[in-house]
Amino acid sequence: MKPLLRLWYRHSPQLFISELLEKRWMEPIVPFILMCVVFLIFIVSIPGYTSLIQLQQLMRSFPEQAFVAMAMALSILSGGIDLSVAAVFAMANFIALYLLQVLGLPFPVAVLGTLLWGACIGAVNGGLIAYGKTRPFLTTIVVLIIVRAAYNKLTAAFALELASGYADSPVWDFVGVGLIWGIPVNMACLVVIGIVAHLYLTRIRSGVHIMAVGSSRKAARHAGINVKRSLFTTYVLAGMLASFAGLLYAARLNSAGTDTGVGWEINALAAAVVGGISLDGGRGTISRALMGAAIIFLLINGLVQLGTHGSLTTATIGFILLAAVGFNIKFVKNKGKILQKIYVSPSYVEFTPPASIARDSGSVFAENDRLKDVEAVALDRIEGPEDVILDQDDHLYTVNRNGSIIRFLAPDYQEREEFARIGGRPLGLALDRDKNILACVAGMGVYGVRPDRTVFKVAEQTNRTWNRLKDDSRLWLADDLDVAPDGKIYFSDATTRYDLSDWALDGFEGRGNGRLVCHDPATGKSRTILKNLAFPNGVCISHDGMAVLWASTWLCRIYRYWIAGERTGELEILVDNLPGYPDNINRASDGNYWLAFVGLRAPVYDLAMADPAFRSRMVKQIPPDEWLCPGLNYGCVIKFDDAGSVLESLWDPGAESHPTITSMREHKGYLYIGGLENNRIGRLKLPAADKEWTGWESYWGKKRRDGRKDQTAAAGEGGTHVARS
């Protein structure tokens, strides 16, 4: 029964659904499916609907409406609306015909004049809305009325000239009826301009600014974006898109009727909304607008071919528009709530009772007071020193909550200086052979600081797991790291589902969301070597350089992964069933290892880990401040050896001096202690420790001390060399 429970919760459908809802393409997938359904309905209903001639006719008739829909979508994405696009389209149709057929101007001049018309009307709209602060709806509807009236007057006045005119231009004819590899020219133009428009809104600064303005004008203004210029640009581009549609329409039909473009603004608005573009602005893409335009176009075209009355067709479009608006509002309002309720997907974890920590238990974990009166370094001069490290000159380095690496100068550590500013939230630290400080930075990856204080990026991504919906190529929560004898950097990415602000939710899940990653500086590439790990945390290279030790915080275990020798690639549990939640691991001068407990296990939470349904209900139904959580406010450090035996423990009962201990580092007879929530660094004298031993010498010195003998030998078969230079 239990194996089935583990299997069920490990591959829970809830996990799949939550990651599916999280995908950005989940919103456009709805209009895409609707477009396919509409197309299939008409394939079944209309004979010959998929013949080559019919498909070419559909492709030839669609682009003009799609361009008008793109113009409408662009204005909506900026937080406004442009109801004049259809009138601008109609007038552009007239202008193109007038310039070519009446005035006999060359084709390039006619194209330039037509686009200039759209830009001018867009400038009028944009000027009034951006600089005159008029309402987009009222402004563009007034422009619609004026332009439509002018169009009706002009087409009536020049009806004879337009009817008898002729454009002797092969290019004009090619644009109107030509094919490129069987695809109409206007359709090819739509594909190219659609791609350009998508890249513009997602990659080009001015386009990104338009999206930012649509999302929040106030936030965009505070970010330094010129809101007025962005709005003005939006309406100019919308006018040019509508004008280009009119140019293509003129080339295809060579006529200008009084009903040209009538009602197209409603179809364009319906296309934008059906495509999932928010009427509030800032949410949507050009591809969604094109899918919405395709849906509306196919519906109108199909209903006309089926002989449906025009009023019924209009009513159908109105009904679809109303339904799309309702769905859009409901989806946006409730998607976050749905995702919030189902995203946390607990797994089944079963524990056995750990060794007792009672003072009189006789256990190696028995509580004591060895950390209670530890010396406080940098008291109230540091915030959240999650990890600490010392260099060959005995200077002390630690991380600060504001994204800095802080250095306290030896010998008394009274002088404080900001050594470097990385940004983000630095966590684990390490020193490489070149004395660079390497740091894991939550949400950013792995960064380094050279001795001259220059900051450089080491890794920000790894290979993606292609069988997962969630893109895990980015490093989400790089936690701790260490450097192997060959210079490769091994680091933990604790979870790919949560960030530092809600990392505790990963504990409620207890599933394998993390991974161990190896970065090779020689190639500049990173690759995941172990995945599906339950919050891999502290990382340490073994004294002999042949294995990586890493802590699984939620499973209360220490694992060993062999990277050299005959056992290369093997993974084993080194220490199991710890009474606390392990964090960072570091070398000790006697050839053993120090391990920090970030929290203490409680029997009630162990029971909760074996009941995923209980944890799921807790997260859904109880306020966060009332959740049952692991006991994180308890300070402890232990020492263990290469055989997995725990040798001693050091406690701070009640965590008065050192709550949430996350790291410790031995250096010249002292143990330096850091903590994620602490305001100090602890320093404890170790009477039996080697007073000359340093971490850097242990890794990179001429002789490496492992507590038993000095050695400069090569380790492992196959020539895996671990000698230090």
PDB file of N, CA and C in Angstrom, residues 473-530:
ATOM      1  N   SER A 473      15.501  25.177 -16.829  1.00  0.00           N
ATOM      2  CA  SER A 473      16.863  25.481 -17.263  1.00  0.00           C
ATOM      3  C   SER A 473      17.469  26.609 -16.437  1.00  0.00           C
ATOM      4  N   ARG A 474      16.638  27.521 -15.956  1.00  0.00           N
ATOM      5  CA  ARG A 474      17.139  28.610 -15.111  1.00  0.00           C
ATOM      6  C   ARG A 474      17.385  28.090 -13.702  1.00  0.00           C
ATOM      7  N   LEU A 475      18.415  28.618 -13.059  1.00  0.00           N
ATOM      8  CA  LEU A 475      18.714  28.249 -11.677  1.00  0.00           C
ATOM      9  C   LEU A 475      17.798  29.042 -10.748  1.00  0.00           C
ATOM     10  N   TRP A 476      16.962  28.339 -10.011  1.00  0.00           N
ATOM     11  CA  TRP A 476      15.941  28.992  -9.185  1.00  0.00           C
ATOM     12  C   TRP A 476      16.471  29.372  -7.811  1.00  0.00           C
ATOM     13  N   LEU A 477      17.092  28.432  -7.123  1.00  0.00           N
ATOM     14  CA  LEU A 477      17.525  28.695  -5.754  1.00  0.00           C
ATOM     15  C   LEU A 477      18.886  28.037  -5.525  1.00  0.00           C
ATOM     16  N   ALA A 478      19.896  28.554  -6.219  1.00  0.00           N
ATOM     17  CA  ALA A 478      21.260  28.077  -5.995  1.00  0.00           C
ATOM     18  C   ALA A 478      21.603  28.318  -4.529  1.00  0.00           C
ATOM     19  N   ASP A 479      22.021  27.251  -3.827  1.00  0.00           N
ATOM     20  CA  ASP A 479      22.079  27.320  -2.370  1.00  0.00           C
ATOM     21  C   ASP A 479      23.493  27.253  -1.816  1.00  0.00           C
ATOM     22  N   ASP A 480      24.233  26.192  -2.120  1.00  0.00           N
ATOM     23  CA  ASP A 480      25.584  26.054  -1.597  1.00  0.00           C
ATOM     24  C   ASP A 480      26.457  25.398  -2.662  1.00  0.00           C
ATOM     25  N   LEU A 481      27.777  25.547  -2.504  1.00  0.00           N
ATOM     26  CA  LEU A 481      28.679  25.075  -3.552  1.00  0.00           C
ATOM     27  C   LEU A 481      30.032  24.711  -2.969  1.00  0.00           C
ATOM     28  N   ASP A 482      30.800  23.974  -3.752  1.00  0.00           N
ATOM     29  CA  ASP A 482      32.182  23.662  -3.411  1.00  0.00           C
ATOM     30  C   ASP A 482      32.923  23.365  -4.709  1.00  0.00           C
ATOM     31  N   VAL A 483      34.263  23.400  -4.619  1.00  0.00           N
ATOM     32  CA  VAL A 483      35.098  23.263  -5.803  1.00  0.00           C
ATOM     33  C   VAL A 483      35.914  21.981  -5.690  1.00  0.00           C
ATOM     34  N   ALA A 484      35.875  21.151  -6.734  1.00  0.00           N
ATOM     35  CA  ALA A 484      36.599  19.885  -6.773  1.00  0.00           C
ATOM     36  C   ALA A 484      38.063  20.121  -7.156  1.00  0.00           C
ATOM     37  N   PRO A 485      38.934  19.138  -6.943  1.00  0.00           N
ATOM     38  CA  PRO A 485      40.354  19.305  -7.287  1.00  0.00           C
ATOM     39  C   PRO A 485      40.601  19.693  -8.738  1.00  0.00           C
ATOM     40  N   ASP A 486      39.748  19.240  -9.663  1.00  0.00           N
ATOM     41  CA  ASP A 486      39.942  19.584 -11.074  1.00  0.00           C
ATOM     42  C   ASP A 486      39.360  20.940 -11.440  1.00  0.00           C
ATOM     43  N   GLY A 487      38.871  21.690 -10.449  1.00  0.00           N
ATOM     44  CA  GLY A 487      38.338  23.027 -10.700  1.00  0.00           C
ATOM     45  C   GLY A 487      36.857  23.078 -10.995  1.00  0.00           C
ATOM     46  N   LYS A 488      36.216  21.917 -11.157  1.00  0.00           N
ATOM     47  CA  LYS A 488      34.779  21.911 -11.412  1.00  0.00           C
ATOM     48  C   LYS A 488      34.018  22.340 -10.164  1.00  0.00           C
ATOM     49  N   ILE A 489      32.960  23.088 -10.389  1.00  0.00           N
ATOM     50  CA  ILE A 489      32.168  23.639  -9.288  1.00  0.00           C
ATOM     51  C   ILE A 489      30.890  22.820  -9.161  1.00  0.00           C
ATOM     52  N   TYR A 490      30.661  22.257  -7.999  1.00  0.00           N
ATOM     53  CA  TYR A 490      29.444  21.501  -7.718  1.00  0.00           C
ATOM     54  C   TYR A 490      28.568  22.343  -6.808  1.00  0.00           C
ATOM     55  N   PHE A 491      27.307  22.515  -7.204  1.00  0.00           N
ATOM     56  CA  PHE A 491      26.420  23.332  -6.376  1.00  0.00           C
ATOM     57  C   PHE A 491      25.005  22.773  -6.386  1.00  0.00           C
ATOM     58  N   SER A 492      24.274  23.107  -5.355  1.00  0.00           N
ATOM     59  CA  SER A 492      22.893  22.644  -5.225  1.00  0.00           C
ATOM     60  C   SER A 492      21.938  23.723  -5.702  1.00  0.00           C
ATOM     61  N   ASP A 493      20.923  23.304  -6.426  1.00  0.00           N
ATOM     62  CA  ASP A 493      19.780  24.161  -6.767  1.00  0.00           C
ATOM     63  C   ASP A 493      18.617  23.580  -5.975  1.00  0.00           C
ATOM     64  N   ALA A 494      18.326  24.182  -4.827  1.00  0.00           N
ATOM     65  CA  ALA A 494      17.496  23.537  -3.809  1.00  0.00           C
ATOM     66  C   ALA A 494      16.093  23.190  -4.294  1.00  0.00           C
ATOM     67  N   THR A 495      15.501  24.060  -5.102  1.00  0.00           N
ATOM     68  CA  THR A 495      14.152  23.791  -5.598  1.00  0.00           C
ATOM     69  C   THR A 495      13.937  24.511  -6.914  1.00  0.00           C
ATOM     70  N   THR A 496      13.201  23.891  -7.813  1.00  0.00           N
ATOM     71  CA  THR A 496      12.871  24.511  -9.098  1.00  0.00           C
ATOM     72  C   THR A 496      11.418  24.970  -9.134  1.00  0.00           C
ATOM     73  N   ARG A 497      10.729  24.890  -8.000  1.00  0.00           N
ATOM     74  CA  ARG A 497       9.320  25.299  -7.948  1.00  0.00           C
ATOM     75  C   ARG A 497       9.069  26.531  -7.090  1.00  0.00           C
ATOM     76  N   TYR A 498      10.016  26.891  -6.265  1.00  0.00           N
ATOM     77  CA  TYR A 498       9.815  28.012  -5.349  1.00  0.00           C
ATOM     78  C   TYR A 498      11.060  28.882  -5.325  1.00  0.00           C
ATOM     79  N   ASP A 499      10.881  30.137  -4.905  1.00  0.00           N
ATOM     80  CA  ASP A 499      12.034  31.010  -4.753  1.00  0.00           C
ATOM     81  C   ASP A 499      12.297  31.248  -3.271  1.00  0.00           C
ATOM     82  N   LEU A 500      13.223  32.141  -2.980  1.00  0.00           N
ATOM     83  CA  LEU A 500      13.657  32.313  -1.595  1.00  0.00           C
ATOM     84  C   LEU A 500      12.547  32.823  -0.693  1.00  0.00           C
ATOM     85  N   SER A 501      11.612  33.596  -1.247  1.00  0.00           N
ATOM     86  CA  SER A 501      10.555  34.166  -0.416  1.00  0.00           C
ATOM     87  C   SER A 501       9.574  33.121   0.105  1.00  0.00           C
ATOM     88  N   ASP A 502       9.435  32.008  -0.598  1.00  0.00           N
ATOM     89  CA  ASP A 502       8.499  30.974  -0.136  1.00  0.00           C
ATOM     90  C   ASP A 502       9.144  29.585  -0.170  1.00  0.00           C
ATOM     91  N   TRP A 503      10.439  29.529   0.154  1.00  0.00           N
ATOM     92  CA  TRP A 503      11.160  28.258   0.111  1.00  0.00           C
ATOM     93  C   TRP A 503      10.580  27.239   1.091  1.00  0.00           C
ATOM     94  N   ALA A 504       9.951  27.721   2.185  1.00  0.00           N
ATOM     95  CA  ALA A 504       9.388  26.788   3.170  1.00  0.00           C
ATOM     96  C   ALA A 504       8.281  25.937   2.559  1.00  0.00           C
ATOM     97  N   LEU A 505       7.599  26.437   1.511  1.00  0.00           N
ATOM     98  CA  LEU A 505       6.553  25.643   0.866  1.00  0.00           C
ATOM     99  C   LEU A 505       7.121  24.375   0.243  1.00  0.00           C
ATOM    100  N   ASP A 506       8.398  24.427  -0.126  1.00  0.00           N
ATOM    101  CA  ASP A 506       9.034  23.221  -0.641  1.00  0.00           C
ATOM    102  C   ASP A 506       9.091  22.153   0.450  1.00  0.00           C
ATOM    103  N   GLY A 507       9.222  22.613   1.696  1.00  0.00           N
ATOM    104  CA  GLY A 507       9.206  21.673   2.807  1.00  0.00           C
ATOM    105  C   GLY A 507       7.856  21.033   3.004  1.00  0.00           C
ATOM    106  N   PHE A 508       6.779  21.793   2.764  1.00  0.00           N
ATOM    107  CA  PHE A 508       5.440  21.213   2.869  1.00  0.00           C
ATOM    108  C   PHE A 508       5.220  20.149   1.792  1.00  0.00           C
ATOM    109  N   GLU A 509       5.855  20.339   0.641  1.00  0.00           N
ATOM    110  CA  GLU A 509       5.744  19.321  -0.407  1.00  0.00           C
ATOM    111  C   GLU A 509       6.597  18.097  -0.078  1.00  0.00           C
ATOM    112  N   GLY A 510       7.858  18.320   0.316  1.00  0.00           N
ATOM    113  CA  GLY A 510       8.732  17.211   0.638  1.00  0.00           C
ATOM    114  C   GLY A 510       9.087  16.340  -0.559  1.00  0.00           C
ATOM    115  N   ARG A 511       8.906  16.858  -1.759  1.00  0.00           N
ATOM    116  CA  ARG A 511       9.183  16.066  -2.953  1.00  0.00           C
ATOM    117  C   ARG A 511      10.535  16.457  -3.547  1.00  0.00           C
ATOM    118  N   GLY A 512      10.955  15.722  -4.540  1.00  0.00           N
ATOM    119  CA  GLY A 512      12.243  15.976  -5.178  1.00  0.00           C
ATOM    120  C   GLY A 512      12.176  17.085  -6.199  1.00  0.00           C
ATOM    121  N   ASN A 513      12.227  18.321  -5.735  1.00  0.00           N
ATOM    122  CA  ASN A 513      12.191  19.465  -6.648  1.00  0.00           C
ATOM    123  C   ASN A 513      13.572  20.025  -6.944  1.00  0.00           C
ATOM    124  N   GLY A 514      14.598  19.527  -6.252  1.00  0.00           N
ATOM    125  CA  GLY A 514      15.928  20.100  -6.391  1.00  0.00           C
ATOM    126  C   GLY A 514      16.858  19.257  -7.232  1.00  0.00           C
ATOM    127  N   ARG A 515      18.122  19.720  -7.338  1.00  0.00           N
ATOM    128  CA  ARG A 515      19.101  19.029  -8.175  1.00  0.00           C
ATOM    129  C   ARG A 515      20.518  19.427  -7.767  1.00  0.00           C
ATOM    130  N   LEU A 516      21.456  18.608  -8.160  1.00  0.00           N
ATOM    131  CA  LEU A 516      22.869  18.898  -7.978  1.00  0.00           C
ATOM    132  C   LEU A 516      23.453  19.167  -9.360  1.00  0.00           C
ATOM    133  N   VAL A 517      24.147  20.283  -9.485  1.00  0.00           N
ATOM    134  CA  VAL A 517      24.631  20.750 -10.780  1.00  0.00           C
ATOM    135  C   VAL A 517      26.155  20.851 -10.749  1.00  0.00           C
ATOM    136  N   CYS A 518      26.776  20.541 -11.863  1.00  0.00           N
ATOM    137  CA  CYS A 518      28.229  20.673 -12.008  1.00  0.00           C
ATOM    138  C   CYS A 518      28.532  21.702 -13.094  1.00  0.00           C
ATOM    139  N   HIS A 519      29.362  22.679 -12.750  1.00  0.00           N
ATOM    140  CA  HIS A 519      29.802  23.675 -13.735  1.00  0.00           C
ATOM    141  C   HIS A 519      31.284  23.479 -14.012  1.00  0.00           C
ATOM    142  N   ASP A 520      31.619  23.381 -15.286  1.00  0.00           N
ATOM    143  CA  ASP A 520      33.009  23.204 -15.706  1.00  0.00           C
ATOM    144  C   ASP A 520      33.547  24.533 -16.237  1.00  0.00           C
ATOM    145  N   PRO A 521      34.409  25.227 -15.488  1.00  0.00           N
ATOM    146  CA  PRO A 521      34.941  26.510 -15.967  1.00  0.00           C
ATOM    147  C   PRO A 521      35.714  26.388 -17.279  1.00  0.00           C
ATOM    148  N   ALA A 522      36.248  25.204 -17.546  1.00  0.00           N
ATOM    149  CA  ALA A 522      37.021  25.024 -18.781  1.00  0.00           C
ATOM    150  C   ALA A 522      36.147  25.170 -20.016  1.00  0.00           C
ATOM    151  N   THR A 523      34.913  24.723 -19.936  1.00  0.00           N
ATOM    152  CA  THR A 523      33.991  24.804 -21.076  1.00  0.00           C
ATOM    153  C   THR A 523      32.933  25.891 -20.896  1.00  0.00           C
ATOM    154  N   GLY A 524      32.778  26.360 -19.665  1.00  0.00           N
ATOM    155  CA  GLY A 524      31.757  27.362 -19.387  1.00  0.00           C
ATOM    156  C   GLY A 524      30.351  26.804 -19.360  1.00  0.00           C
ATOM    157  N   LYS A 525      30.219  25.479 -19.303  1.00  0.00           N
ATOM    158  CA  LYS A 525      28.900  24.845 -19.357  1.00  0.00           C
ATOM    159  C   LYS A 525      28.547  24.211 -18.011  1.00  0.00           C
ATOM    160  N   SER A 526      27.247  24.189 -17.733  1.00  0.00           N
ATOM    161  CA  SER A 526      26.731  23.548 -16.528  1.00  0.00           C
ATOM    162  C   SER A 526      25.813  22.406 -16.936  1.00  0.00           C
ATOM    163  N   ARG A 527      25.814  21.362 -16.128  1.00  0.00           N
ATOM    164  CA  ARG A 527      24.915  20.245 -16.407  1.00  0.00           C
ATOM    165  C   ARG A 527      24.412  19.676 -15.084  1.00  0.00           C
ATOM    166  N   THR A 528      23.168  19.219 -15.102  1.00  0.00           N
ATOM    167  CA  THR A 528      22.580  18.603 -13.924  1.00  0.00           C
ATOM    168  C   THR A 528      23.066  17.164 -13.827  1.00  0.00           C
ATOM    169  N   ILE A 529      23.667  16.816 -12.691  1.00  0.00           N
ATOM    170  CA  ILE A 529      24.181  15.453 -12.538  1.00  0.00           C
ATOM    171  C   ILE A 529      23.258  14.594 -11.676  1.00  0.00           C
ATOM    172  N   LEU A 530      22.477  15.228 -10.818  1.00  0.00           N
ATOM    173  CA  LEU A 530      21.473  14.517 -10.025  1.00  0.00           C
ATOM    174  C   LEU A 530      20.218  15.373  -9.982  1.00  0.00           C
TER     175      LEU A 530
END
